Coordinates of C-alpha atoms in Angstrom, one line a residue:
X12 CA -172.9 -25.6 -43.2
X13 CA -173.3 -22.1 -44.6
X14 CA -177.0 -22.6 -44.8
X15 CA -177.1 -23.5 -41.2
X16 CA -175.1 -20.5 -40.1
X17 CA -177.4 -18.2 -42.0
X18 CA -180.4 -19.6 -40.3
X19 CA -178.7 -19.7 -36.8
X20 CA -176.0 -17.0 -36.7
X21 CA -173.4 -16.8 -33.9
X22 CA -173.8 -20.4 -32.9
X23 CA -171.0 -22.1 -35.1
X24 CA -169.4 -24.0 -32.2
X25 CA -172.7 -25.5 -30.9
X26 CA -173.8 -26.4 -34.5
X27 CA -170.5 -28.2 -35.1
X28 CA -170.8 -30.1 -31.8
X29 CA -174.3 -31.3 -32.7
X30 CA -173.3 -32.3 -36.2
X31 CA -170.3 -34.3 -34.8
X32 CA -172.5 -36.0 -32.2
X33 CA -175.3 -37.1 -34.6
X34 CA -172.7 -38.2 -37.2
X35 CA -173.6 -40.1 -40.4
X36 CA -176.9 -41.7 -41.1
X37 CA -175.7 -45.3 -40.5
X38 CA -173.6 -44.5 -37.4
X39 CA -174.9 -45.2 -33.8
X40 CA -176.3 -42.2 -32.0
X41 CA -175.3 -41.2 -28.4
X42 CA -177.6 -42.4 -25.7
X43 CA -178.6 -39.0 -24.5
X44 CA -177.7 -35.3 -24.8
X45 CA -178.4 -32.6 -22.3
X46 CA -178.6 -29.0 -23.7
X47 CA -178.7 -26.2 -21.2
X48 CA -178.5 -22.4 -21.3
X49 CA -180.4 -19.2 -20.5
X50 CA -183.7 -18.3 -22.2
X51 CA -183.5 -17.2 -25.8
X52 CA -180.0 -18.5 -26.6
X53 CA -181.0 -20.6 -29.6
X54 CA -181.0 -24.1 -28.0
X55 CA -184.2 -25.4 -29.7
X56 CA -183.5 -23.5 -32.9
X57 CA -180.1 -25.0 -33.3
X58 CA -181.2 -28.5 -32.6
X59 CA -184.2 -28.5 -34.9
X60 CA -182.3 -26.9 -37.8
X61 CA -179.5 -29.5 -37.5
X62 CA -182.0 -32.3 -37.5
X63 CA -183.8 -30.8 -40.5
X64 CA -180.5 -30.4 -42.3
X65 CA -179.6 -34.0 -41.6
X66 CA -183.2 -35.1 -42.4
X67 CA -183.4 -37.3 -39.3
X68 CA -186.7 -38.4 -37.9
X69 CA -187.3 -36.5 -34.7
X70 CA -190.2 -36.1 -32.2
X71 CA -190.4 -32.8 -30.2
X72 CA -192.2 -33.0 -26.8
X73 CA -193.1 -29.8 -25.0
X74 CA -193.1 -30.8 -21.4
X75 CA -195.5 -28.0 -20.5
X76 CA -198.1 -29.3 -22.9
X77 CA -197.4 -33.0 -22.1
X78 CA -197.9 -32.6 -18.4
X79 CA -198.3 -36.3 -17.6
X80 CA -196.3 -39.5 -18.4
X81 CA -199.2 -41.0 -20.3
X82 CA -199.4 -38.0 -22.7
X83 CA -195.6 -38.2 -23.2
X84 CA -195.7 -41.9 -24.0
X85 CA -198.6 -41.5 -26.5
X86 CA -196.9 -38.5 -28.2
X87 CA -193.8 -40.5 -28.7
X88 CA -195.7 -43.4 -30.2
X89 CA -197.8 -41.0 -32.4
X90 CA -194.5 -39.5 -33.7
X91 CA -193.0 -42.9 -34.5
X92 CA -196.0 -44.2 -36.5
X93 CA -196.6 -42.9 -40.0
X94 CA -200.4 -43.5 -39.9
X95 CA -202.7 -41.6 -37.6
X96 CA -203.6 -44.4 -35.2
X97 CA -204.2 -43.6 -31.6
X98 CA -202.3 -45.9 -29.3
X99 CA -203.0 -46.0 -25.6
X100 CA -199.9 -46.3 -23.4
X101 CA -199.8 -45.8 -19.6
X102 CA -196.5 -47.3 -18.4
X103 CA -192.9 -47.3 -19.4
X104 CA -192.9 -51.1 -20.0
X105 CA -195.8 -50.6 -22.5
X106 CA -193.8 -47.8 -24.2
X107 CA -190.7 -50.0 -24.6
X108 CA -192.8 -52.9 -25.9
X109 CA -194.5 -50.7 -28.5
X110 CA -191.1 -49.2 -29.6
X111 CA -189.6 -52.7 -30.0
X112 CA -192.6 -53.8 -32.1
X113 CA -192.1 -50.7 -34.2
X114 CA -188.4 -51.5 -34.5
X115 CA -189.2 -55.0 -35.9
X116 CA -190.9 -53.4 -38.9
X117 CA -188.3 -50.7 -39.6
X118 CA -184.6 -50.6 -40.5
X119 CA -182.8 -50.8 -37.1
X120 CA -180.1 -48.2 -37.9
X121 CA -182.5 -45.4 -38.9
X122 CA -181.7 -42.6 -36.5
X123 CA -184.6 -41.4 -34.3
X124 CA -184.3 -38.3 -32.0
X125 CA -186.7 -37.6 -29.2
X126 CA -186.5 -34.0 -28.0
X127 CA -187.8 -33.0 -24.5
X128 CA -188.2 -29.2 -24.6
X129 CA -188.4 -27.4 -21.3
X130 CA -187.2 -30.6 -19.6
X131 CA -187.2 -29.1 -16.2
X132 CA -190.8 -30.0 -15.9
X133 CA -189.8 -33.7 -15.8
X134 CA -188.5 -33.1 -12.2
X135 CA -192.1 -32.9 -11.0
X136 CA -193.0 -36.3 -12.5
X137 CA -191.9 -39.8 -11.5
X138 CA -188.2 -39.8 -11.0
X139 CA -187.8 -43.1 -12.8
X140 CA -189.2 -41.4 -15.9
X141 CA -186.1 -39.3 -16.8
X142 CA -183.7 -42.1 -15.7
X143 CA -185.3 -44.4 -18.2
X144 CA -185.3 -41.8 -21.0
X145 CA -181.6 -41.2 -20.3
X146 CA -180.9 -44.8 -21.2
X147 CA -183.8 -45.6 -23.6
X148 CA -181.4 -47.1 -26.1
X149 CA -180.7 -50.0 -23.7
X150 CA -184.4 -51.1 -23.7
X151 CA -185.0 -50.7 -27.4
X152 CA -183.7 -52.3 -30.6
X153 CA -183.6 -48.9 -32.4
X154 CA -180.9 -46.3 -33.1
X155 CA -182.6 -43.8 -30.8
X156 CA -181.3 -40.8 -28.9
X157 CA -183.0 -38.6 -26.3
X158 CA -182.2 -34.9 -26.1
X159 CA -183.2 -32.7 -23.1
X160 CA -183.4 -29.0 -23.6
X161 CA -183.7 -26.8 -20.5
X162 CA -182.5 -23.5 -18.9
X163 CA -181.3 -25.4 -15.8
X164 CA -177.9 -27.0 -15.2
X165 CA -177.7 -30.8 -15.0
X166 CA -176.8 -30.5 -11.3
X167 CA -180.4 -29.3 -10.6
X168 CA -181.8 -32.7 -11.6
X169 CA -181.8 -35.2 -8.7
X170 CA -182.1 -39.0 -9.1
X171 CA -182.6 -41.4 -6.3
X172 CA -181.4 -44.3 -8.4
X173 CA -178.3 -44.3 -10.6
X174 CA -178.7 -42.5 -13.9
X175 CA -176.6 -42.6 -17.1
X176 CA -174.9 -39.2 -17.3
X177 CA -175.7 -37.6 -20.7
X178 CA -173.4 -35.6 -23.0
X179 CA -173.8 -32.0 -21.9
X180 CA -173.8 -29.0 -24.3
X181 CA -173.9 -25.4 -22.9
X182 CA -175.3 -22.4 -24.8
X183 CA -173.8 -19.2 -23.3
X184 CA -175.5 -15.8 -23.5
X185 CA -175.0 -13.8 -26.6
X186 CA -172.3 -11.2 -26.4
X187 CA -172.9 -7.5 -27.3
X188 CA -171.4 -8.0 -30.8
X189 CA -173.4 -11.1 -31.4
X190 CA -176.7 -9.4 -30.4
X191 CA -175.8 -6.6 -32.8
X192 CA -175.2 -9.0 -35.7
X193 CA -178.5 -10.9 -35.1
X194 CA -180.8 -7.9 -34.6
X195 CA -179.3 -6.0 -37.6
X196 CA -180.3 -8.9 -39.8
X197 CA -184.0 -8.0 -39.2
X198 CA -183.5 -4.4 -40.4
X199 CA -186.2 -4.8 -43.1
X200 CA -188.9 -5.8 -40.6
X201 CA -188.1 -2.8 -38.4
X202 CA -188.6 -0.5 -41.5
X203 CA -191.8 -2.2 -42.6
X204 CA -193.3 -1.9 -39.2
X205 CA -192.5 1.8 -39.0
X206 CA -193.9 2.5 -42.5
X207 CA -197.1 0.7 -41.5
X208 CA -197.6 3.2 -38.6
X209 CA -196.5 6.4 -40.2
X210 CA -197.2 8.1 -43.6
X211 CA -193.7 9.0 -44.8
X212 CA -192.5 10.8 -47.9
X213 CA -190.4 8.8 -50.4
X214 CA -187.2 10.8 -49.9
X215 CA -187.4 10.4 -46.1
X216 CA -188.3 6.7 -46.3
X217 CA -185.2 6.1 -48.4
X218 CA -183.1 7.8 -45.7
X219 CA -184.7 5.7 -43.0
X220 CA -184.1 2.5 -45.0
X221 CA -180.3 3.0 -44.9
X222 CA -178.5 0.4 -42.8
X223 CA -176.1 2.9 -41.3
X224 CA -179.0 4.8 -39.6
X225 CA -180.2 1.5 -38.0
X226 CA -176.7 0.6 -37.0
X227 CA -176.3 3.9 -35.2
X228 CA -179.6 3.4 -33.3
X229 CA -178.6 -0.2 -32.4
X230 CA -175.3 0.9 -30.9
X231 CA -177.1 3.5 -28.8
X232 CA -179.8 1.0 -27.8
X233 CA -177.4 -1.8 -26.7
X234 CA -175.3 0.7 -24.8
X235 CA -178.4 1.2 -22.5
X236 CA -180.1 -2.2 -22.6
X237 CA -177.2 -4.7 -22.8
X238 CA -176.3 -4.8 -19.1
X239 CA -179.8 -5.2 -17.6
X240 CA -181.1 -7.6 -20.3
X241 CA -179.5 -10.4 -22.4
X242 CA -182.8 -11.9 -23.7
X243 CA -182.7 -11.7 -27.5
X244 CA -186.5 -11.8 -27.9
X245 CA -187.1 -9.0 -25.3
X246 CA -184.3 -6.9 -26.8
X247 CA -185.8 -7.2 -30.3
X248 CA -189.2 -6.2 -28.9
X249 CA -187.8 -3.1 -27.1
X250 CA -185.7 -2.2 -30.2
X251 CA -188.8 -2.2 -32.4
X252 CA -190.6 0.2 -30.0
X253 CA -187.7 2.6 -29.6
X254 CA -186.6 2.6 -33.2
X255 CA -189.9 4.3 -34.2
X256 CA -189.2 7.0 -31.5
X257 CA -185.7 7.4 -32.8
X258 CA -186.9 8.1 -36.3
X259 CA -189.8 10.4 -35.3
X260 CA -187.7 13.7 -35.4
X261 CA -186.4 12.6 -38.9
X262 CA -190.0 12.1 -40.1
X263 CA -191.0 15.5 -38.8
X264 CA -187.9 17.0 -40.5
X265 CA -186.6 18.4 -37.1
X266 CA -183.3 16.5 -37.2
X267 CA -181.4 15.2 -40.3
X268 CA -180.6 11.5 -40.5
X269 CA -176.9 12.3 -40.8
X270 CA -176.9 14.2 -37.5
X271 CA -175.9 11.4 -35.2
X272 CA -175.1 13.6 -32.1
X273 CA -178.6 15.2 -32.0
X274 CA -180.3 11.9 -32.6
X275 CA -178.3 10.4 -29.7
X276 CA -179.3 13.3 -27.4
X277 CA -182.9 12.8 -28.4
X278 CA -183.1 9.0 -27.9
X279 CA -181.0 8.7 -24.7
X280 CA -183.7 9.9 -22.2
X281 CA -186.3 7.8 -24.1
X282 CA -184.2 4.7 -23.8
X283 CA -183.6 5.2 -20.1
X284 CA -187.4 5.7 -19.5
X285 CA -188.1 2.5 -21.5
X286 CA -186.0 0.5 -19.0
X287 CA -188.9 0.8 -16.6
X288 CA -191.1 -1.2 -19.0
X289 CA -188.5 -3.9 -19.6
X290 CA -190.2 -7.4 -19.6
X291 CA -193.6 -5.9 -18.9
X292 CA -194.8 -5.8 -22.6
X293 CA -197.0 -2.8 -22.0
X294 CA -199.0 -1.9 -25.1
X295 CA -197.8 1.3 -26.6
X296 CA -200.3 4.1 -27.2
X297 CA -199.8 7.0 -29.6
X298 CA -200.3 10.3 -27.8
X299 CA -201.9 13.2 -29.6
X300 CA -200.4 16.7 -29.4
X301 CA -202.8 19.1 -27.5
X302 CA -204.5 21.9 -29.4
X303 CA -206.6 24.8 -28.1
X304 CA -208.9 24.7 -31.1
X305 CA -209.7 21.0 -31.0
X306 CA -211.0 19.7 -27.6
X307 CA -211.2 16.1 -28.8
X308 CA -207.4 16.0 -29.0
X309 CA -207.1 17.1 -25.4
X310 CA -209.7 14.4 -24.4
X311 CA -207.7 11.7 -26.3
X312 CA -204.5 12.8 -24.6
X313 CA -206.1 12.8 -21.2
X314 CA -207.5 9.3 -21.8
X315 CA -204.1 8.1 -23.0
X316 CA -202.3 9.3 -19.9
X317 CA -204.9 7.8 -17.6
X318 CA -204.9 4.4 -19.4
X319 CA -201.1 4.4 -19.3
X320 CA -201.1 5.1 -15.5
X321 CA -203.7 2.4 -14.9
X322 CA -201.8 -0.1 -17.0
X323 CA -198.6 0.6 -15.2
X324 CA -200.3 0.2 -11.8
X325 CA -202.0 -3.0 -12.8
X326 CA -198.7 -4.3 -14.1
X327 CA -197.0 -3.4 -10.9
X328 CA -199.6 -5.1 -8.8
X329 CA -199.4 -8.2 -11.0
X330 CA -195.6 -8.3 -10.7
X331 CA -195.9 -8.0 -6.9
X332 CA -198.5 -10.8 -6.8
X333 CA -195.9 -13.4 -7.9
X334 CA -195.1 -16.0 -5.3
X335 CA -191.9 -17.6 -4.4
X336 CA -190.9 -20.9 -6.1
X337 CA -193.0 -23.8 -4.7
X338 CA -190.3 -25.5 -2.7
X339 CA -188.6 -22.2 -1.6
X340 CA -191.9 -21.1 -0.1
X341 CA -192.2 -24.2 2.0
X342 CA -188.6 -24.0 3.0
X343 CA -189.1 -20.5 4.2
X344 CA -192.2 -21.6 6.2
X345 CA -190.2 -24.5 7.7
X346 CA -187.4 -22.1 8.7
X347 CA -189.9 -19.8 10.4
X348 CA -191.4 -22.7 12.4
X349 CA -188.0 -24.0 13.3
X350 CA -186.8 -20.6 14.6
X351 CA -189.8 -19.8 16.7
X352 CA -190.8 -23.2 18.1
X353 CA -188.6 -25.1 20.6
X354 CA -187.2 -28.5 19.4
X355 CA -189.0 -30.4 22.1
X356 CA -192.4 -29.3 20.6
X357 CA -191.6 -30.7 17.1
X358 CA -193.0 -34.1 17.9
X359 CA -196.3 -32.7 19.2
X360 CA -196.7 -30.2 16.3
X361 CA -195.7 -32.2 13.3
X362 CA -196.5 -35.8 14.0
X363 CA -200.0 -37.3 14.0
X364 CA -199.3 -40.0 16.6
X365 CA -197.5 -38.0 19.2
X366 CA -199.3 -39.3 22.3
X367 CA -201.9 -37.7 24.5
X368 CA -201.1 -34.8 26.8
X369 CA -203.5 -33.8 29.5
X370 CA -203.1 -30.2 30.8
X371 CA -205.3 -27.8 32.6
X372 CA -206.7 -24.9 30.7
X373 CA -205.1 -22.4 33.1
X374 CA -201.6 -23.8 32.7
X375 CA -202.0 -23.8 28.9
X376 CA -203.0 -20.1 28.9
X377 CA -200.3 -19.0 31.3
X378 CA -197.6 -20.9 29.3
X379 CA -198.9 -19.4 26.0
X380 CA -198.6 -15.8 27.4
X381 CA -195.0 -16.5 28.6
X382 CA -193.8 -18.1 25.3
X383 CA -195.5 -15.3 23.3
X384 CA -193.6 -12.6 25.3
X385 CA -190.3 -14.5 24.9
X386 CA -190.6 -15.0 21.2
X387 CA -191.5 -11.4 20.5
X388 CA -188.7 -10.0 22.6
X389 CA -185.9 -12.5 21.9
X390 CA -186.7 -13.1 18.2
X391 CA -185.9 -16.2 16.1
X392 CA -183.6 -19.0 17.4
X393 CA -180.8 -20.9 15.7
X394 CA -181.8 -24.3 14.2
X395 CA -179.9 -27.1 12.4
X396 CA -180.3 -28.0 8.8
X397 CA -181.5 -31.5 9.6
X398 CA -184.3 -30.1 11.7
X399 CA -185.2 -27.7 8.9
X400 CA -185.5 -30.5 6.4
X401 CA -187.5 -32.7 8.9
X402 CA -190.1 -29.9 9.4
X403 CA -190.1 -29.3 5.6
X404 CA -191.0 -32.9 4.9
X405 CA -193.7 -32.8 7.6
X406 CA -195.5 -29.7 6.2
X407 CA -195.2 -30.8 2.6
X408 CA -197.8 -33.3 1.5
X409 CA -196.0 -34.8 -1.5
X410 CA -192.9 -37.0 -1.5
X411 CA -189.9 -35.5 -3.2
X412 CA -186.2 -36.4 -3.4
X413 CA -184.6 -33.3 -1.9
X414 CA -181.3 -33.2 -0.1
X415 CA -179.4 -30.5 1.7
X416 CA -177.4 -29.9 -1.5

């Protein structure tokens, strides 16, 4: 257990839960487990380390790479077979038949875990797919368990038919103290990166390698960044960038490493300005100090500032180009149509076989002018939820199982 805690720190409760659920080698596994939590909270890391520790056979399926049921089925079969033999499988019934044939040749109590990473992508596939995987043990003669890893809650998954509810495990966000413990474990990598970018004397490098200096920086860093960001990967990335800036006055011998107050005053405005680049992953350039004697240095500085401005502008336009979520976009369009069109016109607008209507061109133009004035002056009208969903289904081409909830 100590080995697991060293690999996955600050997740003792979740590790114990997974170990209790998977049990001993010859014990039956649970039907299915649903693991949820925010991004970068150690869900997949905990699961894979537990299975490696127990030495259980497991197959990991990334639902972004395996974007169709056929690829998922063939990935499962390839993971079950020891030899590299490609097996074509297109339906769920073929999958269960192949698994049962595989179970006849193997020991039935051998535990097998199938992991669906980023399982929220399964919602866009056939709805019977996830229902079947939730109760795959019922259709196979193997000691098999399916695990779904996602950042969504189980309530976001909708099933038209009854589904076996899985055992749910939630991974909360890391607290400030837990983030401090995890990031400080990577102290050596921070120092190595800084030494690769700067030529530092041996005496100063020994001062920079002290853990107390890095702990002081980390306290200042988390004071600024903890509230707007809880993503561990993003925090580690931003900490690497800002730790070099924190140590620059020590390298230039302007501030001593023991002078915590002056270092705090130096890094506070830098950290606040770095908040503008959070999640953007802008490449960091190294500006050159201007000199009157050397014109090339001024030219480099000018190019750096221009490239940074262009990169910021391109990142801003890229961020603004993001669309709404797919269904939210169509719901917003449906709400607009429901608020500006009268209910009696819904049949004519959204149904193919609405009957013929013969009208004179003059009447149509006159009515259009009146309705245009009314809609611009009176604004949107109130509409019911049932009407909103009816228009939503009419403008959406694909069939989905969406309710008002």
